[in-house]
Amino acid sequence: MSSIDHDDWQARYRADLVSTFATPSLLLHHGQGAWVWDTDGNKYLDFVGGIAVNSLGHAHPVLIEAVTRQVSLAAHISNLFASEPQLELAERLKRLTGAGEDGRAFFANSGTEANEAAFKLARLNRGDDGRKVRIVSLVNGFHGRTMGALALTGKDYMRAPFEPMVAGVEYIHATLEELEAVIDDTVAAIFVEPLQGEAGVIELPDGFFTRARELTQRHGALLIVDEVQTGAGRTGDWFGFQHEGIVPDAITLAKGMAGGVPIGALITFGRASQLFTQGQHGTTFGGNPLAAAAANAVLGEIEASDLVGNARERGEQLKAAIAGLDSPLISGTRGRGLLIGIALTEPVAEQLVTEARAHGLIINATGADSIRLAPPLVIGDIEVDEFRTRFAATLAGAEARFASEPDGEPNGKVTA
Ligand SMILES: *Cc1c(COP(=O)(O)O)cnc(C)c1O
């Protein structure tokens, strides 16, 4: 790998790409397991995993083999034709989610697209008298950036520049009181994330899912669970909804399900499986044999190596390790399995991300005062130990810096 001048590639990035993203600080070249290397040959422990996408880590042999094999057969055939990988994936997801015989799958290419399909599903749940036109989602929830998914997203600052929104969505706080007040016979669906990942790995109040299930069932509304970030083993259950033992009407999936190959899915349960009729939705790429083969390989490996159990166990180890660091900058941890939010006592998340990079650790800020960890599900003792060491050094570095610079504005330039 050739060394590329740092300022030069950042200048190119700014000149070449639409400025929706902040200019990145690293130019990555390749990865192996939970590790990535930049173009200067520096090595980092990757505890973001492409934002909860790289379930098997980087360059996993099972994924390499499956993708290589499928691309040499047929990468894409369109939905005018069927493929064995797609059928196998639909059957696998019906089994893993518990949707079973009555379940159905619709494949898309991303999380936001999976939620667009779910939004249309909700519109089809009008009820016999056509009165069900309201859709409920949660304040601070995140469902994606396309117009339908954006309308579901409970963050004003994301929606405001793009108004008018798709009509009919209302936002409630995640409390039992607001839930009980909002659900009636005019509600078509409620969208809920098991853990609000983008909001900082925020947990739902105990019993929220159970109550949401009771109320939606009583009033004929769909309970749609956005598992784009939490699905496919991430939280130490196969799917986040299983934590409270409820059965939803539909879930959406994407991030971790194919280890980095773009895919999304809507899985419907029971009567919700009969709402779409022929011609009401579609996609060119969705569920193509390449993406389906990648998802089969990733989900197959998660199952064969019990990475769901590993996520649960490693998550507990990481939380204990973080608590053991006993830092004045940390007030606690949230989340389940390998989707962990670290609550900070000061709004220093960005500074910690920068400091961590200097110690060869990649973490992610989900706001001024929270850090998110979403490492590959394959991490073992070595990665947990390396995280502890590198994060301890990060905190020590940050604490020393804040002590010497009372304004708390550390120099953002990295010389890794
Ligand atoms: C990331 C995410 C999305 C959007 O997925 P994209 O693949 O980025 O479109 C939707 N919902 C949740 C819960 C997510 O975490």
mmCIF file of N, CA, C and O and ligand atoms in Angstrom, residues 51-53 109-115 141-146 149 153 192-199 225-230 252-255 262-264 339 372, ligand 1:
data_model
loop_
_atom_site.group_PDB
_atom_site.id
_atom_site.type_symbol
_atom_site.label_atom_id
_atom_site.label_comp_id
_atom_site.label_asym_id
_atom_site.label_seq_id
_atom_site.Cartn_x
_atom_site.Cartn_y
_atom_site.Cartn_z
ATOM 1 N N ILE A 51 -20.377 0.682 11.462
ATOM 2 C CA ILE A 51 -21.657 0.988 12.123
ATOM 3 C C ILE A 51 -22.540 -0.270 12.181
ATOM 4 O O ILE A 51 -23.580 -0.374 11.523
ATOM 5 N N ALA A 52 -22.071 -1.207 12.970
ATOM 6 C CA ALA A 52 -22.839 -2.435 13.258
ATOM 7 C C ALA A 52 -23.114 -3.277 12.013
ATOM 8 O O ALA A 52 -24.092 -4.014 11.957
ATOM 9 N N VAL A 53 -22.254 -3.152 11.009
ATOM 10 C CA VAL A 53 -22.448 -3.878 9.751
ATOM 11 C C VAL A 53 -21.540 -5.115 9.655
ATOM 12 O O VAL A 53 -21.982 -6.191 9.245
ATOM 13 N N ASN A 109 -32.217 -2.977 -0.434
ATOM 14 C CA ASN A 109 -30.751 -2.799 -0.486
ATOM 15 C C ASN A 109 -30.168 -2.059 0.697
ATOM 16 O O ASN A 109 -28.954 -1.828 0.726
ATOM 17 N N SER A 110 -30.996 -1.660 1.643
ATOM 18 C CA SER A 110 -30.501 -0.860 2.764
ATOM 19 C C SER A 110 -31.578 -0.813 3.836
ATOM 20 O O SER A 110 -32.717 -1.253 3.609
ATOM 21 N N GLY A 111 -31.211 -0.224 4.965
ATOM 22 C CA GLY A 111 -32.165 -0.091 6.055
ATOM 23 C C GLY A 111 -33.291 0.868 5.717
ATOM 24 O O GLY A 111 -34.459 0.601 5.987
ATOM 25 N N THR A 112 -32.923 1.990 5.124
ATOM 26 C CA THR A 112 -33.963 2.976 4.818
ATOM 27 C C THR A 112 -34.959 2.398 3.825
ATOM 28 O O THR A 112 -36.166 2.612 3.939
ATOM 29 N N GLU A 113 -34.484 1.619 2.877
ATOM 30 C CA GLU A 113 -35.399 1.009 1.902
ATOM 31 C C GLU A 113 -36.268 -0.069 2.529
ATOM 32 O O GLU A 113 -37.426 -0.245 2.126
ATOM 33 N N ALA A 114 -35.716 -0.802 3.472
ATOM 34 C CA ALA A 114 -36.531 -1.795 4.179
ATOM 35 C C ALA A 114 -37.674 -1.077 4.904
ATOM 36 O O ALA A 114 -38.820 -1.537 4.902
ATOM 37 N N ASN A 115 -37.355 0.101 5.480
ATOM 38 C CA ASN A 115 -38.393 0.857 6.181
ATOM 39 C C ASN A 115 -39.392 1.498 5.227
ATOM 40 O O ASN A 115 -40.556 1.685 5.584
ATOM 41 N N GLY A 141 -36.192 8.461 17.626
ATOM 42 C CA GLY A 141 -36.004 7.250 16.841
ATOM 43 C C GLY A 141 -35.344 7.584 15.514
ATOM 44 O O GLY A 141 -35.428 8.725 15.037
ATOM 45 N N PHE A 142 -34.693 6.605 14.930
ATOM 46 C CA PHE A 142 -34.070 6.795 13.618
ATOM 47 C C PHE A 142 -34.464 5.648 12.698
ATOM 48 O O PHE A 142 -34.306 4.479 13.061
ATOM 49 N N HIS A 143 -34.965 5.997 11.509
ATOM 50 C CA HIS A 143 -35.395 4.950 10.586
ATOM 51 C C HIS A 143 -34.832 5.107 9.186
ATOM 52 O O HIS A 143 -35.150 4.310 8.305
ATOM 53 N N GLY A 144 -34.014 6.141 8.963
ATOM 54 C CA GLY A 144 -33.383 6.271 7.653
ATOM 55 C C GLY A 144 -33.565 7.664 7.068
ATOM 56 O O GLY A 144 -34.194 8.530 7.668
ATOM 57 N N ARG A 145 -33.022 7.863 5.865
ATOM 58 C CA ARG A 145 -32.900 9.205 5.298
ATOM 59 C C ARG A 145 -33.727 9.448 4.050
ATOM 60 O O ARG A 145 -33.756 10.564 3.548
ATOM 61 N N THR A 146 -34.341 8.411 3.471
ATOM 62 C CA THR A 146 -35.220 8.672 2.327
ATOM 63 C C THR A 146 -36.541 9.221 2.865
ATOM 64 O O THR A 146 -36.802 9.150 4.074
ATOM 65 N N ALA A 149 -38.858 7.033 5.261
ATOM 66 C CA ALA A 149 -38.122 6.674 6.483
ATOM 67 C C ALA A 149 -37.787 7.934 7.291
ATOM 68 O O ALA A 149 -37.794 7.907 8.526
ATOM 69 N N THR A 153 -38.714 9.268 11.257
ATOM 70 C CA THR A 153 -37.598 9.562 12.156
ATOM 71 C C THR A 153 -37.934 10.711 13.096
ATOM 72 O O THR A 153 -38.301 11.801 12.647
ATOM 73 N N VAL A 192 -40.979 0.924 16.091
ATOM 74 C CA VAL A 192 -40.168 0.972 17.310
ATOM 75 C C VAL A 192 -38.821 0.303 17.064
ATOM 76 O O VAL A 192 -38.757 -0.753 16.428
ATOM 77 N N GLU A 193 -37.751 0.911 17.577
ATOM 78 C CA GLU A 193 -36.437 0.248 17.609
ATOM 79 C C GLU A 193 -36.270 -0.403 18.987
ATOM 80 O O GLU A 193 -36.533 0.247 19.993
ATOM 81 N N PRO A 194 -35.786 -1.627 19.041
ATOM 82 C CA PRO A 194 -35.575 -2.285 20.342
ATOM 83 C C PRO A 194 -34.576 -1.524 21.216
ATOM 84 O O PRO A 194 -34.725 -1.447 22.430
ATOM 85 N N LEU A 195 -33.527 -0.993 20.584
ATOM 86 C CA LEU A 195 -32.581 -0.082 21.246
ATOM 87 C C LEU A 195 -32.389 1.040 20.239
ATOM 88 O O LEU A 195 -32.163 0.766 19.058
ATOM 89 N N GLN A 196 -32.454 2.282 20.693
ATOM 90 C CA GLN A 196 -32.274 3.391 19.740
ATOM 91 C C GLN A 196 -30.782 3.621 19.534
ATOM 92 O O GLN A 196 -30.133 4.339 20.284
ATOM 93 N N GLY A 197 -30.258 2.954 18.492
ATOM 94 C CA GLY A 197 -28.814 2.963 18.257
ATOM 95 C C GLY A 197 -28.262 4.336 17.931
ATOM 96 O O GLY A 197 -27.305 4.804 18.552
ATOM 97 N N GLU A 198 -28.877 5.007 16.952
ATOM 98 C CA GLU A 198 -28.352 6.308 16.521
ATOM 99 C C GLU A 198 -28.512 7.361 17.605
ATOM 100 O O GLU A 198 -27.767 8.338 17.645
ATOM 101 N N ALA A 199 -29.494 7.163 18.477
ATOM 102 C CA ALA A 199 -29.723 8.134 19.550
ATOM 103 C C ALA A 199 -28.737 7.943 20.703
ATOM 104 O O ALA A 199 -28.772 8.695 21.677
ATOM 105 N N VAL A 225 -41.128 -3.510 14.028
ATOM 106 C CA VAL A 225 -39.902 -3.332 14.795
ATOM 107 C C VAL A 225 -38.735 -3.097 13.841
ATOM 108 O O VAL A 225 -38.459 -3.937 12.978
ATOM 109 N N ASP A 226 -38.098 -1.946 14.001
ATOM 110 C CA ASP A 226 -36.939 -1.623 13.166
ATOM 111 C C ASP A 226 -35.707 -2.270 13.790
ATOM 112 O O ASP A 226 -35.152 -1.786 14.776
ATOM 113 N N GLU A 227 -35.315 -3.392 13.203
ATOM 114 C CA GLU A 227 -34.157 -4.159 13.678
ATOM 115 C C GLU A 227 -32.961 -3.956 12.752
ATOM 116 O O GLU A 227 -32.089 -4.818 12.664
ATOM 117 N N VAL A 228 -32.953 -2.831 12.047
ATOM 118 C CA VAL A 228 -31.867 -2.584 11.089
ATOM 119 C C VAL A 228 -30.514 -2.636 11.800
ATOM 120 O O VAL A 228 -29.550 -3.202 11.280
ATOM 121 N N GLN A 229 -30.466 -2.065 13.008
ATOM 122 C CA GLN A 229 -29.197 -2.053 13.749
ATOM 123 C C GLN A 229 -29.095 -3.192 14.759
ATOM 124 O O GLN A 229 -28.008 -3.715 15.010
ATOM 125 N N THR A 230 -30.225 -3.594 15.322
ATOM 126 C CA THR A 230 -30.214 -4.565 16.420
ATOM 127 C C THR A 230 -30.311 -6.014 15.957
ATOM 128 O O THR A 230 -30.029 -6.912 16.745
ATOM 129 N N THR A 252 -37.824 -4.925 10.213
ATOM 130 C CA THR A 252 -36.930 -4.560 9.113
ATOM 131 C C THR A 252 -35.495 -4.840 9.544
ATOM 132 O O THR A 252 -35.147 -4.733 10.723
ATOM 133 N N LEU A 253 -34.691 -5.242 8.560
ATOM 134 C CA LEU A 253 -33.313 -5.663 8.801
ATOM 135 C C LEU A 253 -32.405 -5.023 7.763
ATOM 136 O O LEU A 253 -32.850 -4.675 6.678
ATOM 137 N N ALA A 254 -31.154 -4.883 8.084
ATOM 138 C CA ALA A 254 -30.175 -4.476 7.069
ATOM 139 C C ALA A 254 -28.756 -4.639 7.609
ATOM 140 O O ALA A 254 -28.129 -5.677 7.395
ATOM 141 N N LYS A 255 -28.293 -3.633 8.341
ATOM 142 C CA LYS A 255 -26.871 -3.478 8.650
ATOM 143 C C LYS A 255 -26.056 -4.770 8.761
ATOM 144 O O LYS A 255 -25.217 -5.050 7.917
ATOM 145 N N PRO A 262 -24.429 -4.692 0.585
ATOM 146 C CA PRO A 262 -25.686 -3.970 0.821
ATOM 147 C C PRO A 262 -26.906 -4.865 0.640
ATOM 148 O O PRO A 262 -27.073 -5.518 -0.389
ATOM 149 N N ILE A 263 -27.750 -4.870 1.666
ATOM 150 C CA ILE A 263 -29.018 -5.603 1.610
ATOM 151 C C ILE A 263 -29.930 -5.055 2.700
ATOM 152 O O ILE A 263 -29.456 -4.506 3.691
ATOM 153 N N GLY A 264 -31.216 -5.177 2.496
ATOM 154 C CA GLY A 264 -32.197 -4.850 3.520
ATOM 155 C C GLY A 264 -33.318 -5.854 3.393
ATOM 156 O O GLY A 264 -33.456 -6.509 2.353
ATOM 157 N N LEU A 339 -23.946 -4.072 21.239
ATOM 158 C CA LEU A 339 -24.386 -2.716 20.910
ATOM 159 C C LEU A 339 -24.405 -1.954 22.237
ATOM 160 O O LEU A 339 -25.334 -2.104 23.046
ATOM 161 N N ARG A 372 -20.628 5.118 21.056
ATOM 162 C CA ARG A 372 -21.220 3.830 20.694
ATOM 163 C C ARG A 372 -20.124 2.843 20.325
ATOM 164 O O ARG A 372 -19.190 3.183 19.607
HETATM 165 C C1 LIG B 1 -28.915 2.621 10.079
HETATM 166 C C2 LIG B 1 -30.352 2.543 10.398
HETATM 167 C C3 LIG B 1 -31.326 2.761 9.412
HETATM 168 C C4 LIG B 1 -30.978 3.198 8.001
HETATM 169 O O1 LIG B 1 -30.262 2.214 7.347
HETATM 170 P P1 LIG B 1 -29.416 2.593 6.022
HETATM 171 O O2 LIG B 1 -28.903 1.275 5.550
HETATM 172 O O3 LIG B 1 -28.384 3.558 6.450
HETATM 173 O O4 LIG B 1 -30.373 3.192 5.062
HETATM 174 C C5 LIG B 1 -32.662 2.595 9.756
HETATM 175 N N1 LIG B 1 -33.012 2.234 11.004
HETATM 176 C C6 LIG B 1 -32.108 2.021 11.979
HETATM 177 C C7 LIG B 1 -32.572 1.601 13.328
HETATM 178 C C8 LIG B 1 -30.748 2.176 11.715
HETATM 179 O O5 LIG B 1 -29.859 1.988 12.682
#
